[in-house]
Short mmCIF file of C-alpha atoms (C1' of nucleotides) in Angstrom, two decimals:
data_model
loop_
_atom_site.label_atom_id
_atom_site.label_comp_id
_atom_site.label_asym_id
_atom_site.label_seq_id
_atom_site.Cartn_x
_atom_site.Cartn_y
_atom_site.Cartn_z
CA MET A 268 -5.96 -114.64 -65.74
CA THR A 269 -5.00 -118.52 -64.34
CA GLU A 270 -8.03 -119.28 -61.46
CA LYS A 271 -5.26 -118.65 -58.52
CA ARG A 272 -5.30 -115.11 -59.57
CA LYS A 273 -8.71 -114.63 -59.95
CA ALA A 274 -9.07 -116.09 -56.37
CA HIS A 275 -5.87 -114.41 -55.45
CA GLN A 276 -7.59 -111.06 -55.83
CA ALA A 277 -11.11 -112.27 -54.94
CA SER A 278 -9.50 -112.43 -51.73
CA ALA A 279 -7.84 -109.26 -51.13
CA GLY A 280 -11.12 -107.88 -51.97
CA SER A 281 -12.50 -109.81 -49.14
CA LYS A 282 -9.49 -108.88 -46.59
CA ARG A 283 -10.19 -105.30 -47.93
CA ALA A 284 -13.73 -105.67 -46.85
CA ILE A 285 -13.73 -107.25 -43.98
CA LEU A 286 -10.90 -105.24 -42.51
CA GLU A 287 -13.02 -102.09 -43.48
CA ALA A 288 -15.67 -103.42 -41.07
CA VAL A 289 -13.91 -103.78 -38.36
CA LEU A 290 -12.63 -100.22 -39.39
CA SER A 291 -16.19 -99.28 -38.54
CA ARG A 292 -17.46 -101.05 -35.81
CA ALA A 293 -14.28 -100.65 -34.27
CA VAL A 294 -14.59 -96.74 -33.79
CA GLU A 295 -18.21 -97.04 -32.88
CA ALA A 296 -17.70 -100.07 -30.29
CA GLY A 297 -14.30 -100.49 -28.87
CA TYR A 298 -12.53 -104.07 -28.60
CA GLU A 299 -15.13 -105.86 -27.11
CA GLY A 300 -18.02 -104.11 -28.35
CA THR A 301 -17.29 -105.25 -31.96
CA THR A 302 -18.06 -108.75 -31.94
CA MET A 303 -17.16 -111.12 -34.54
CA ALA A 304 -20.32 -111.87 -36.16
CA ASP A 305 -21.32 -108.09 -36.72
CA VAL A 306 -17.55 -107.76 -38.85
CA ALA A 307 -19.13 -110.44 -41.31
CA ARG A 308 -22.32 -109.07 -41.21
CA VAL A 309 -21.31 -105.48 -42.05
CA SER A 310 -18.61 -107.24 -44.54
CA GLY A 311 -20.94 -108.59 -45.83
CA LEU A 312 -18.97 -112.25 -45.72
CA PRO A 313 -20.30 -115.24 -43.50
CA ILE A 314 -18.66 -115.81 -39.97
CA GLY A 315 -16.53 -118.59 -41.61
CA SER A 316 -14.71 -116.01 -44.43
CA VAL A 317 -13.51 -113.89 -41.43
CA TYR A 318 -11.57 -116.59 -39.86
CA TRP A 319 -10.10 -118.16 -42.58
CA HIS A 320 -8.70 -114.36 -43.71
CA PHE A 321 -8.26 -114.02 -40.00
CA LYS A 322 -7.02 -116.31 -37.32
CA ASN A 323 -8.90 -115.16 -34.58
CA LYS A 324 -9.99 -111.48 -33.16
CA GLU A 325 -7.16 -110.43 -31.32
CA GLN A 326 -5.21 -110.80 -35.25
CA LEU A 327 -8.38 -109.34 -36.55
CA PHE A 328 -7.46 -105.60 -34.63
CA VAL A 329 -3.34 -106.00 -35.32
CA GLU A 330 -3.83 -106.35 -38.70
CA LEU A 331 -6.73 -103.14 -38.75
CA LEU A 332 -3.98 -100.66 -36.16
CA ASP A 333 -1.65 -101.83 -39.23
CA TYR A 334 -3.98 -100.88 -42.26
CA CYS A 335 -4.59 -97.78 -40.20
CA TYR A 336 -1.71 -96.88 -39.04
CA GLU A 337 -0.69 -97.69 -42.96
CA VAL A 338 -3.59 -95.10 -44.03
CA TRP A 339 -2.89 -92.69 -41.71
CA GLN A 340 0.79 -92.12 -42.80
CA GLU A 341 0.09 -91.82 -46.61
CA SER A 342 -2.66 -89.15 -45.99
CA THR A 343 -0.29 -87.18 -43.81
CA ALA A 344 1.69 -84.29 -45.00
CA PRO A 345 4.72 -84.35 -43.63
CA VAL A 346 5.40 -81.44 -41.34
CA ARG A 347 7.74 -77.96 -40.71
CA ASP A 348 7.22 -77.35 -36.59
CA MET A 349 5.24 -77.77 -33.48
CA ARG A 350 2.47 -75.23 -34.12
CA GLU A 351 1.17 -77.34 -37.19
CA LEU A 352 1.81 -80.74 -36.04
CA LEU A 353 -1.09 -80.03 -33.01
CA HIS A 354 -2.61 -77.98 -35.48
CA ASN A 355 -2.85 -81.27 -37.88
CA THR A 356 -3.57 -83.96 -34.47
CA ILE A 357 -5.95 -81.60 -32.39
CA SER A 358 -8.11 -80.79 -34.99
CA ARG A 359 -8.18 -83.82 -36.62
CA SER A 360 -9.48 -85.62 -32.71
CA ALA A 361 -12.08 -83.42 -33.48
CA ALA A 362 -12.77 -85.20 -37.26
CA ALA A 363 -11.79 -88.66 -35.47
CA SER A 364 -15.25 -88.20 -34.08
CA ALA A 365 -17.04 -86.41 -36.73
CA ASP A 366 -15.43 -88.77 -39.74
CA LEU A 367 -15.66 -92.23 -38.22
CA ALA A 368 -15.11 -93.52 -41.15
CA ASP A 369 -11.44 -92.15 -41.94
CA PRO A 370 -8.96 -94.76 -41.76
CA ALA A 371 -6.04 -92.60 -40.22
CA ALA A 372 -8.79 -90.21 -38.05
CA ALA A 373 -10.22 -93.92 -36.38
CA PHE A 374 -6.64 -95.01 -35.65
CA TRP A 375 -6.41 -92.51 -32.77
CA SER A 376 -9.34 -93.44 -31.50
CA ILE A 377 -9.84 -96.44 -30.98
CA GLY A 378 -5.68 -97.11 -29.73
CA LEU A 379 -7.08 -94.99 -26.89
CA VAL A 380 -9.13 -97.65 -25.84
CA PHE A 381 -6.57 -100.63 -25.94
CA ALA A 382 -4.33 -97.57 -23.99
CA PHE A 383 -7.08 -98.12 -20.65
CA GLU A 384 -8.03 -101.26 -21.14
CA ARG A 385 -5.37 -102.27 -18.94
CA ARG A 386 -7.14 -106.35 -18.34
CA LEU A 387 -5.70 -106.51 -22.72
CA GLU A 388 -2.39 -106.62 -21.23
CA ASP A 389 -1.50 -109.65 -23.49
CA ASN A 390 -3.65 -108.32 -26.24
CA LEU A 391 -1.43 -108.37 -29.46
CA ALA A 392 -3.87 -106.27 -30.57
CA ARG A 393 -2.95 -103.92 -27.34
CA GLN A 394 0.87 -104.10 -28.18
CA ARG A 395 0.70 -103.00 -31.85
CA TYR A 396 -1.48 -99.59 -30.78
CA LEU A 397 1.84 -99.09 -27.82
CA GLU A 398 4.10 -99.66 -30.25
CA ILE A 399 3.24 -97.44 -33.20
CA ARG A 400 2.45 -94.89 -30.55
CA ARG A 401 6.27 -95.57 -29.43
CA LYS A 402 7.38 -94.98 -32.60
CA MET A 403 5.04 -91.91 -33.08
CA PHE A 404 6.99 -90.50 -30.25
CA GLU A 405 10.15 -91.28 -32.08
CA SER A 406 9.51 -88.90 -34.94
CA VAL A 407 8.16 -86.46 -33.25
CA THR A 408 10.63 -86.19 -30.45
CA SER A 409 13.32 -86.17 -34.04
CA LEU A 410 11.08 -84.23 -36.17
CA LEU A 411 11.41 -81.23 -33.17
CA ARG A 412 14.96 -81.47 -32.77
CA THR A 413 15.41 -80.07 -36.37
CA THR A 414 13.67 -77.64 -35.19
CA TYR A 415 15.66 -75.55 -32.76
CA ASP A 416 19.12 -74.00 -34.70
CA GLY A 417 22.10 -73.12 -33.07
CA VAL A 418 21.05 -75.03 -29.66
CA PRO A 419 23.86 -77.22 -28.35
CA ASP A 420 22.69 -80.95 -28.78
CA ASP A 421 21.35 -82.34 -25.11
CA VAL A 422 19.72 -79.21 -24.54
CA ALA A 423 17.63 -79.86 -28.15
CA ALA A 424 17.29 -83.18 -27.91
CA GLU A 425 15.57 -82.56 -24.07
CA LEU A 426 13.63 -79.30 -24.97
CA ALA A 427 12.32 -81.59 -28.16
CA HIS A 428 11.70 -84.67 -26.12
CA ASP A 429 9.58 -82.46 -23.10
CA MET A 430 7.87 -80.60 -26.48
CA ALA A 431 6.91 -83.94 -27.96
CA VAL A 432 5.23 -85.43 -24.26
CA MET A 433 3.65 -82.29 -23.87
CA GLY A 434 2.10 -82.46 -27.15
CA ARG A 435 1.47 -85.94 -26.47
CA ALA A 436 -0.41 -85.71 -23.31
CA LEU A 437 -2.88 -82.53 -25.20
CA THR A 438 -2.97 -84.78 -28.00
CA ASP A 439 -4.60 -87.82 -26.10
CA GLY A 440 -6.56 -85.34 -24.23
CA PHE A 441 -8.11 -83.74 -26.42
CA ARG A 442 -8.86 -86.53 -27.56
CA VAL A 443 -10.40 -87.29 -23.96
CA ALA A 444 -12.38 -84.13 -24.86
CA ALA A 445 -14.02 -85.85 -27.95
CA ALA A 446 -14.64 -88.73 -26.76
CA ALA A 447 -16.28 -86.82 -23.79
CA GLY A 448 -18.46 -84.99 -25.82
CA ASP A 449 -16.83 -81.99 -24.62
CA ASP A 450 -18.46 -78.80 -26.78
CA THR A 451 -15.02 -78.06 -27.10
CA ASP A 452 -13.49 -75.48 -30.09
CA PHE A 453 -9.84 -77.74 -31.13
CA ASP A 454 -9.45 -75.26 -33.95
CA ARG A 455 -8.94 -72.20 -30.88
CA TYR A 456 -7.15 -75.20 -28.18
CA ALA A 457 -4.30 -75.94 -30.77
CA SER A 458 -3.27 -72.62 -31.35
CA LEU A 459 -3.24 -72.00 -28.07
CA THR A 460 -1.74 -75.21 -27.34
CA ALA A 461 0.96 -74.01 -29.93
CA ASP A 462 1.05 -70.31 -28.02
CA ALA A 463 1.75 -72.03 -25.09
CA LEU A 464 4.45 -73.94 -25.33
CA GLU A 465 5.52 -71.53 -27.98
CA SER A 466 6.08 -69.21 -25.27
CA LEU A 467 7.99 -72.64 -22.65
CA VAL A 468 9.89 -73.09 -25.48
CA ALA A 469 11.45 -69.17 -25.68
CA SER A 470 11.92 -69.19 -22.25
CA ARG A 471 13.95 -72.21 -21.47
CA LEU A 472 15.62 -71.27 -24.85
CA LYS A 473 16.86 -67.47 -23.41
CA GLU A 474 17.34 -69.42 -19.56
CA TYR A 475 19.72 -71.36 -21.44
CA ALA A 476 21.56 -68.55 -23.48
CA HIS A 477 22.10 -66.92 -20.45
CA VAL A 478 24.37 -69.26 -19.28
CA MET B 73 -28.74 -102.88 19.49
CA THR B 74 -32.54 -103.90 18.43
CA GLU B 75 -31.99 -106.94 15.81
CA LYS B 76 -33.28 -103.96 12.98
CA ARG B 77 -30.52 -101.72 13.75
CA LYS B 78 -27.72 -105.24 14.04
CA ALA B 79 -29.17 -106.03 10.37
CA HIS B 80 -29.11 -102.54 9.26
CA GLN B 81 -25.34 -101.85 10.37
CA ALA B 82 -24.64 -105.38 8.59
CA SER B 83 -26.08 -104.54 5.52
CA ALA B 84 -23.90 -101.25 5.49
CA GLY B 85 -21.04 -103.08 5.97
CA SER B 86 -21.25 -105.54 3.19
CA LYS B 87 -22.47 -102.79 1.28
CA ARG B 88 -19.17 -101.02 1.46
CA ALA B 89 -17.49 -104.09 1.16
CA ILE B 90 -19.01 -104.93 -2.35
CA LEU B 91 -17.92 -101.13 -3.68
CA GLU B 92 -14.39 -101.90 -2.49
CA ALA B 93 -14.16 -104.79 -4.47
CA VAL B 94 -16.07 -103.39 -7.62
CA LEU B 95 -13.07 -100.82 -6.76
CA SER B 96 -10.57 -102.94 -6.69
CA ARG B 97 -11.54 -105.03 -10.04
CA ALA B 98 -12.55 -102.17 -12.48
CA VAL B 99 -9.59 -100.28 -11.75
CA GLU B 100 -7.78 -103.37 -12.83
CA ALA B 101 -10.17 -104.68 -15.10
CA GLY B 102 -12.42 -101.58 -16.43
CA TYR B 103 -16.23 -101.99 -16.59
CA GLU B 104 -16.90 -104.30 -19.34
CA GLY B 105 -13.91 -107.10 -17.80
CA THR B 106 -15.21 -106.99 -14.34
CA THR B 107 -17.21 -109.10 -13.98
CA MET B 108 -20.21 -109.70 -11.64
CA ALA B 109 -18.78 -112.97 -9.80
CA ASP B 110 -15.83 -110.92 -9.56
CA VAL B 111 -17.27 -108.51 -7.34
CA ALA B 112 -18.19 -111.54 -5.40
CA ARG B 113 -15.39 -113.14 -5.16
CA VAL B 114 -13.45 -110.43 -3.85
CA SER B 115 -15.76 -109.03 -0.96
CA GLY B 116 -15.91 -112.29 -0.01
CA LEU B 117 -19.69 -112.63 -0.28
CA PRO B 118 -22.14 -114.53 -2.90
CA ILE B 119 -23.28 -113.39 -5.77
CA GLY B 120 -26.91 -113.07 -4.45
CA SER B 121 -25.69 -110.77 -2.12
CA VAL B 122 -24.67 -108.55 -4.17
CA TYR B 123 -27.83 -108.50 -5.94
CA TRP B 124 -29.15 -108.18 -3.28
CA HIS B 125 -27.33 -104.87 -2.47
CA PHE B 126 -27.68 -103.65 -5.59
CA LYS B 127 -30.27 -103.05 -8.63
CA ASN B 128 -28.01 -104.08 -11.58
CA LYS B 129 -24.64 -103.89 -12.51
CA GLU B 130 -25.10 -100.47 -13.92
CA GLN B 131 -26.10 -99.05 -11.20
CA LEU B 132 -23.38 -101.16 -8.50
CA PHE B 133 -20.65 -99.29 -11.28
CA VAL B 134 -22.74 -95.75 -10.85
CA GLU B 135 -22.59 -96.38 -7.09
CA LEU B 136 -19.55 -96.82 -7.44
CA LEU B 137 -18.36 -93.31 -8.83
CA ASP B 138 -21.01 -91.52 -6.34
CA TYR B 139 -18.16 -93.17 -3.59
CA CYS B 140 -15.68 -92.74 -4.82
CA TYR B 141 -16.18 -89.32 -6.07
CA GLU B 142 -16.99 -88.26 -2.33
CA VAL B 143 -13.72 -90.01 -0.88
CA TRP B 144 -12.00 -87.66 -4.09
CA GLN B 145 -13.99 -84.59 -2.40
CA GLU B 146 -13.13 -85.60 1.37
CA SER B 147 -9.84 -86.40 1.02
CA THR B 148 -8.99 -83.25 -1.24
CA ALA B 149 -7.53 -79.55 0.15
CA PRO B 150 -8.95 -77.02 -0.87
CA VAL B 151 -6.18 -75.57 -3.91
CA ARG B 152 -5.60 -72.21 -4.49
CA ASP B 153 -4.37 -71.23 -7.76
CA MET B 154 -3.58 -73.43 -11.17
CA ARG B 155 -0.19 -74.98 -10.39
CA GLU B 156 -1.28 -76.20 -7.01
CA LEU B 157 -4.18 -77.82 -8.90
CA LEU B 158 -1.85 -79.16 -12.06
CA HIS B 159 0.34 -80.40 -9.27
CA ASN B 160 -2.52 -82.22 -7.62
CA THR B 161 -4.33 -83.76 -10.37
CA ILE B 162 -0.79 -84.63 -12.83
CA SER B 163 1.46 -86.37 -10.47
CA ARG B 164 -2.42 -88.43 -9.30
CA SER B 165 -2.28 -89.48 -12.69
CA ALA B 166 0.53 -91.27 -11.71
CA ALA B 167 -0.71 -92.25 -8.97
CA ALA B 168 -3.46 -93.84 -10.33
CA SER B 169 -1.23 -96.11 -11.51
CA ALA B 170 0.51 -97.31 -8.32
CA ASP B 171 -1.74 -97.41 -5.92
CA LEU B 172 -4.85 -98.40 -7.09
CA ALA B 173 -6.48 -98.95 -3.79
CA ASP B 174 -7.35 -95.91 -3.33
CA PRO B 175 -10.77 -94.23 -4.28
CA ALA B 176 -9.72 -91.15 -5.01
CA ALA B 177 -7.07 -91.48 -7.15
CA ALA B 178 -9.04 -94.54 -9.28
CA PHE B 179 -11.89 -92.35 -9.62
CA TRP B 180 -10.71 -90.65 -12.86
CA SER B 181 -9.25 -93.61 -13.90
CA ILE B 182 -12.00 -95.67 -14.28
CA GLY B 183 -14.26 -92.33 -15.20
CA LEU B 184 -12.39 -91.97 -18.56
CA VAL B 185 -13.12 -95.99 -19.44
CA PHE B 186 -16.34 -94.50 -19.56
CA ALA B 187 -15.13 -91.56 -21.59
CA PHE B 188 -14.61 -93.60 -24.66
CA GLU B 189 -16.32 -96.52 -24.48
CA ARG B 190 -19.24 -95.10 -26.45
CA ARG B 191 -21.27 -97.81 -26.76
CA LEU B 192 -22.02 -97.38 -23.56
CA GLU B 193 -23.95 -94.36 -24.28
CA ASP B 194 -27.10 -94.73 -22.36
CA ASN B 195 -25.25 -96.47 -19.27
CA LEU B 196 -25.81 -94.55 -16.31
CA ALA B 197 -22.81 -94.61 -14.58
CA ARG B 198 -20.73 -93.40 -17.68
CA GLN B 199 -24.01 -90.78 -17.99
CA ARG B 200 -23.02 -89.95 -14.25
CA TYR B 201 -18.97 -89.86 -14.80
CA LEU B 202 -19.43 -87.03 -17.03
CA GLU B 203 -21.85 -85.45 -15.06
CA ILE B 204 -19.03 -85.59 -13.12
CA ARG B 205 -17.14 -84.62 -15.14
CA ARG B 206 -18.40 -81.05 -15.79
CA LYS B 207 -19.46 -80.18 -11.95
CA MET B 208 -15.55 -80.83 -11.76
CA PHE B 209 -15.39 -78.14 -14.81
CA GLU B 210 -17.02 -76.03 -13.36
CA SER B 211 -16.00 -75.66 -10.41
CA VAL B 212 -12.18 -75.50 -11.30
CA THR B 213 -13.71 -72.68 -13.56
CA SER B 214 -14.67 -70.59 -11.26
CA LEU B 215 -11.64 -71.43 -8.65
CA LEU B 216 -9.66 -69.91 -11.66
CA ARG B 217 -11.66 -66.58 -12.02
CA THR B 218 -11.06 -65.79 -8.91
CA THR B 219 -6.98 -65.25 -9.34
CA TYR B 220 -6.93 -62.22 -11.80
CA ASP B 221 -7.33 -60.15 -10.00
CA GLY B 222 -7.93 -56.19 -11.81
CA VAL B 223 -9.72 -58.01 -14.44
CA PRO B 224 -12.86 -57.02 -16.50
CA ASP B 225 -15.14 -59.75 -15.97
CA ASP B 226 -15.94 -61.51 -19.29
CA VAL B 227 -11.90 -61.49 -19.82
CA ALA B 228 -11.65 -63.36 -16.17
CA ALA B 229 -14.01 -65.64 -17.33
CA GLU B 230 -12.09 -66.33 -20.87
CA LEU B 231 -9.50 -66.71 -19.39
CA ALA B 232 -10.29 -68.98 -16.78
CA HIS B 233 -12.78 -70.84 -19.27
CA ASP B 234 -10.10 -71.88 -21.66
CA MET B 235 -7.60 -72.57 -18.84
CA ALA B 236 -9.67 -74.65 -17.38
CA VAL B 237 -10.38 -76.71 -21.28
CA MET B 238 -6.63 -76.79 -21.09
CA GLY B 239 -5.64 -78.07 -17.39
CA ARG B 240 -8.86 -80.53 -18.53
CA ALA B 241 -6.64 -81.65 -21.66
CA LEU B 242 -3.47 -82.23 -19.76
CA THR B 243 -5.13 -83.72 -16.94
CA ASP B 244 -6.30 -86.86 -19.01
CA GLY B 245 -3.85 -86.71 -21.55
CA PHE B 246 -0.79 -87.33 -18.69
CA ARG B 247 -3.63 -89.60 -17.48
CA VAL B 248 -2.98 -91.47 -20.72
CA ALA B 249 0.33 -91.33 -20.28
CA ALA B 250 0.05 -93.50 -17.99
CA ALA B 251 -2.62 -96.21 -18.57
CA ALA B 252 -0.20 -96.56 -22.24
CA GLY B 253 2.61 -97.30 -19.71
CA ASP B 254 4.52 -93.84 -20.80
CA ASP B 255 8.28 -93.88 -19.33
CA THR B 256 6.83 -90.08 -17.45
CA ASP B 257 8.24 -87.62 -14.58
CA PHE B 258 4.77 -86.82 -13.70
CA ASP B 259 5.74 -83.68 -10.92
CA ARG B 260 8.28 -82.39 -13.76
CA TYR B 261 5.64 -82.58 -16.31
CA ALA B 262 3.47 -81.14 -13.44
CA SER B 263 5.16 -78.30 -13.16
CA LEU B 264 6.54 -77.83 -16.96
CA THR B 265 2.68 -77.50 -17.83
CA ALA B 266 2.18 -74.75 -15.55
CA ASP B 267 4.76 -72.83 -16.48
CA ALA B 268 3.14 -72.85 -20.32
CA LEU B 269 -0.40 -72.28 -18.93
CA GLU B 270 0.57 -69.07 -17.16
CA SER B 271 2.97 -67.56 -19.27
CA LEU B 272 0.13 -67.96 -21.92
CA VAL B 273 -1.79 -66.12 -19.01
CA ALA B 274 0.69 -63.40 -18.86
CA SER B 275 0.79 -62.36 -22.31
CA ARG B 276 -3.43 -62.20 -22.77
CA LEU B 277 -3.74 -60.32 -19.63
CA LYS B 278 -0.83 -58.43 -21.41
CA GLU B 279 -2.28 -57.79 -24.59
CA TYR B 280 -6.16 -57.04 -22.36
CA ALA B 281 -4.24 -53.97 -21.23
CA HIS B 282 -3.12 -52.54 -24.19
CA VAL B 283 -5.89 -52.05 -25.39
"C1'" DG C 79 -29.57 -110.99 4.32
"C1'" DT C 80 -27.34 -114.39 3.14
"C1'" DC C 81 -26.10 -118.33 -0.45
"C1'" DT C 82 -26.66 -121.47 -3.84
"C1'" DA C 83 -28.41 -123.46 -8.73
"C1'" DT C 84 -29.70 -122.51 -12.82
"C1'" DA C 85 -31.82 -119.75 -16.02
"C1'" DG C 86 -31.11 -117.04 -20.27
"C1'" DG C 87 -27.98 -114.93 -23.93
"C1'" DG C 88 -24.24 -114.38 -26.27
"C1'" DG C 89 -19.82 -114.11 -28.09
"C1'" DG C 90 -15.69 -116.33 -30.17
"C1'" DA C 91 -14.11 -120.02 -32.46
"C1'" DT C 92 -14.09 -124.63 -35.20
"C1'" DA C 93 -16.50 -128.25 -39.16
"C1'" DG C 94 -17.62 -129.56 -42.98
"C1'" DA C 95 -20.14 -129.33 -46.95
"C1'" DC C 96 -20.21 -126.57 -50.59
"C1'" DG D 130 -12.47 -119.24 -50.63
"C1'" DT D 131 -17.46 -119.23 -49.30
"C1'" DC D 132 -20.42 -120.07 -45.86
"C1'" DT D 133 -23.89 -122.67 -42.46
"C1'" DA D 134 -24.66 -125.23 -38.23
"C1'" DT D 135 -23.16 -125.97 -33.98
"C1'" DC D 136 -20.22 -126.56 -29.91
"C1'" DC D 137 -18.66 -124.54 -25.66
"C1'" DC D 138 -18.13 -121.24 -22.04
"C1'" DC D 139 -19.11 -117.09 -19.56
"C1'" DC D 140 -21.39 -113.56 -17.98
"C1'" DT D 141 -26.22 -111.44 -16.64
"C1'" DA D 142 -29.80 -112.60 -13.37
"C1'" DT D 143 -33.13 -114.43 -11.05
"C1'" DA D 144 -35.61 -118.11 -7.96
"C1'" DG D 145 -36.19 -119.96 -4.20
"C1'" DA D 146 -34.00 -122.63 0.34
"C1'" DC D 147 -32.17 -120.87 4.97
#
DNA sequence: GTCTATAGGGGGATAGAC
DNA sequence: GTCTATCCCCCTATAGAC
């Protein structure tokens, strides 16, 4: 193994160590609460190394979001319907509070902080979160659309959009509940939520069938 | 009017000016993003006066939350059912983004920042928000409970609790949507939300009637 | 009660040796 | 690539004149 390769490997290892350090700090302290000194301490590397691997704090968080999103995609089995989707996301909201070391769960927990910190408007990490948020919404919408068989395209599209909007609101809402420490049985409400949305879909489909 | 009275009046006026200054800053920048220097500048008073009226930043935000909550209570007409309640809270989520000067609407917008900033765990303002959040939840629960006539008490209680949990999640979720800048027709989804929850209630009531 | 000046501490970022 | 020392700015909070 050449010297260059060795250096490269060490670099990759350090980079990952830094990302995991910033993850563990970010889920507890958010963006502003996480200091570069913290990250250096937790990762075991000096602060100079952190700045060698990442241009600045902003870029560090951009790459953190990318890293988490990647892990999330890999670790998330494809779902078949809305019920399964809601169960995954809402139960995972609880997990995001309990198991903060899970990058997949932590992603959304960190992201919501960015949604609310309006003063971070120009912050690239915030923009990255919003971008991923949009991507997720689109993919959920098209997934749901495939679940309405034998329905005119425009109706299915509208229905899928509505369910995606409401599903997103519910998911975010239960994340708020988790963050606020509300005493909530997330499994139970994942089911109830699915019941509510499914009955809404049913009545909408019936309505269109009558036209 | 005595000198003492005059001084007292001036004090009350300044205090209110400071509270409105911190309100306008807080909805834009959150807790950490709002600096005491900002507050002084916007209120037109020197920073020394701010510290004369309020012990510290923490206490300033505690009183801001109390102030907003008070205005919110006064300005909110009593609602009669879940549909009306959802419409008020969800439509107002949109307003919280549009009309930031409205203390009633701003309250929830500011509060959610506290929910997510876990590192503010010991912060009295965060605790005050969570306290008010609980109070609201209780009052919503007991309001809903009165809307289920001719139902056994325990069933009505469970139903009211479930609807309050889901209503809160939806409301918070749409506040997230507003903060994230999602393109959402809040009026429309307030209706759909009410449809979904009402049909859930209907099926639960039917279920219990059969037993 | 109002105002100014400043102490005191912390955080982001860089320089430069190794 | 790693590490240390340090600069510089901003923020909370206080001291003390008026």
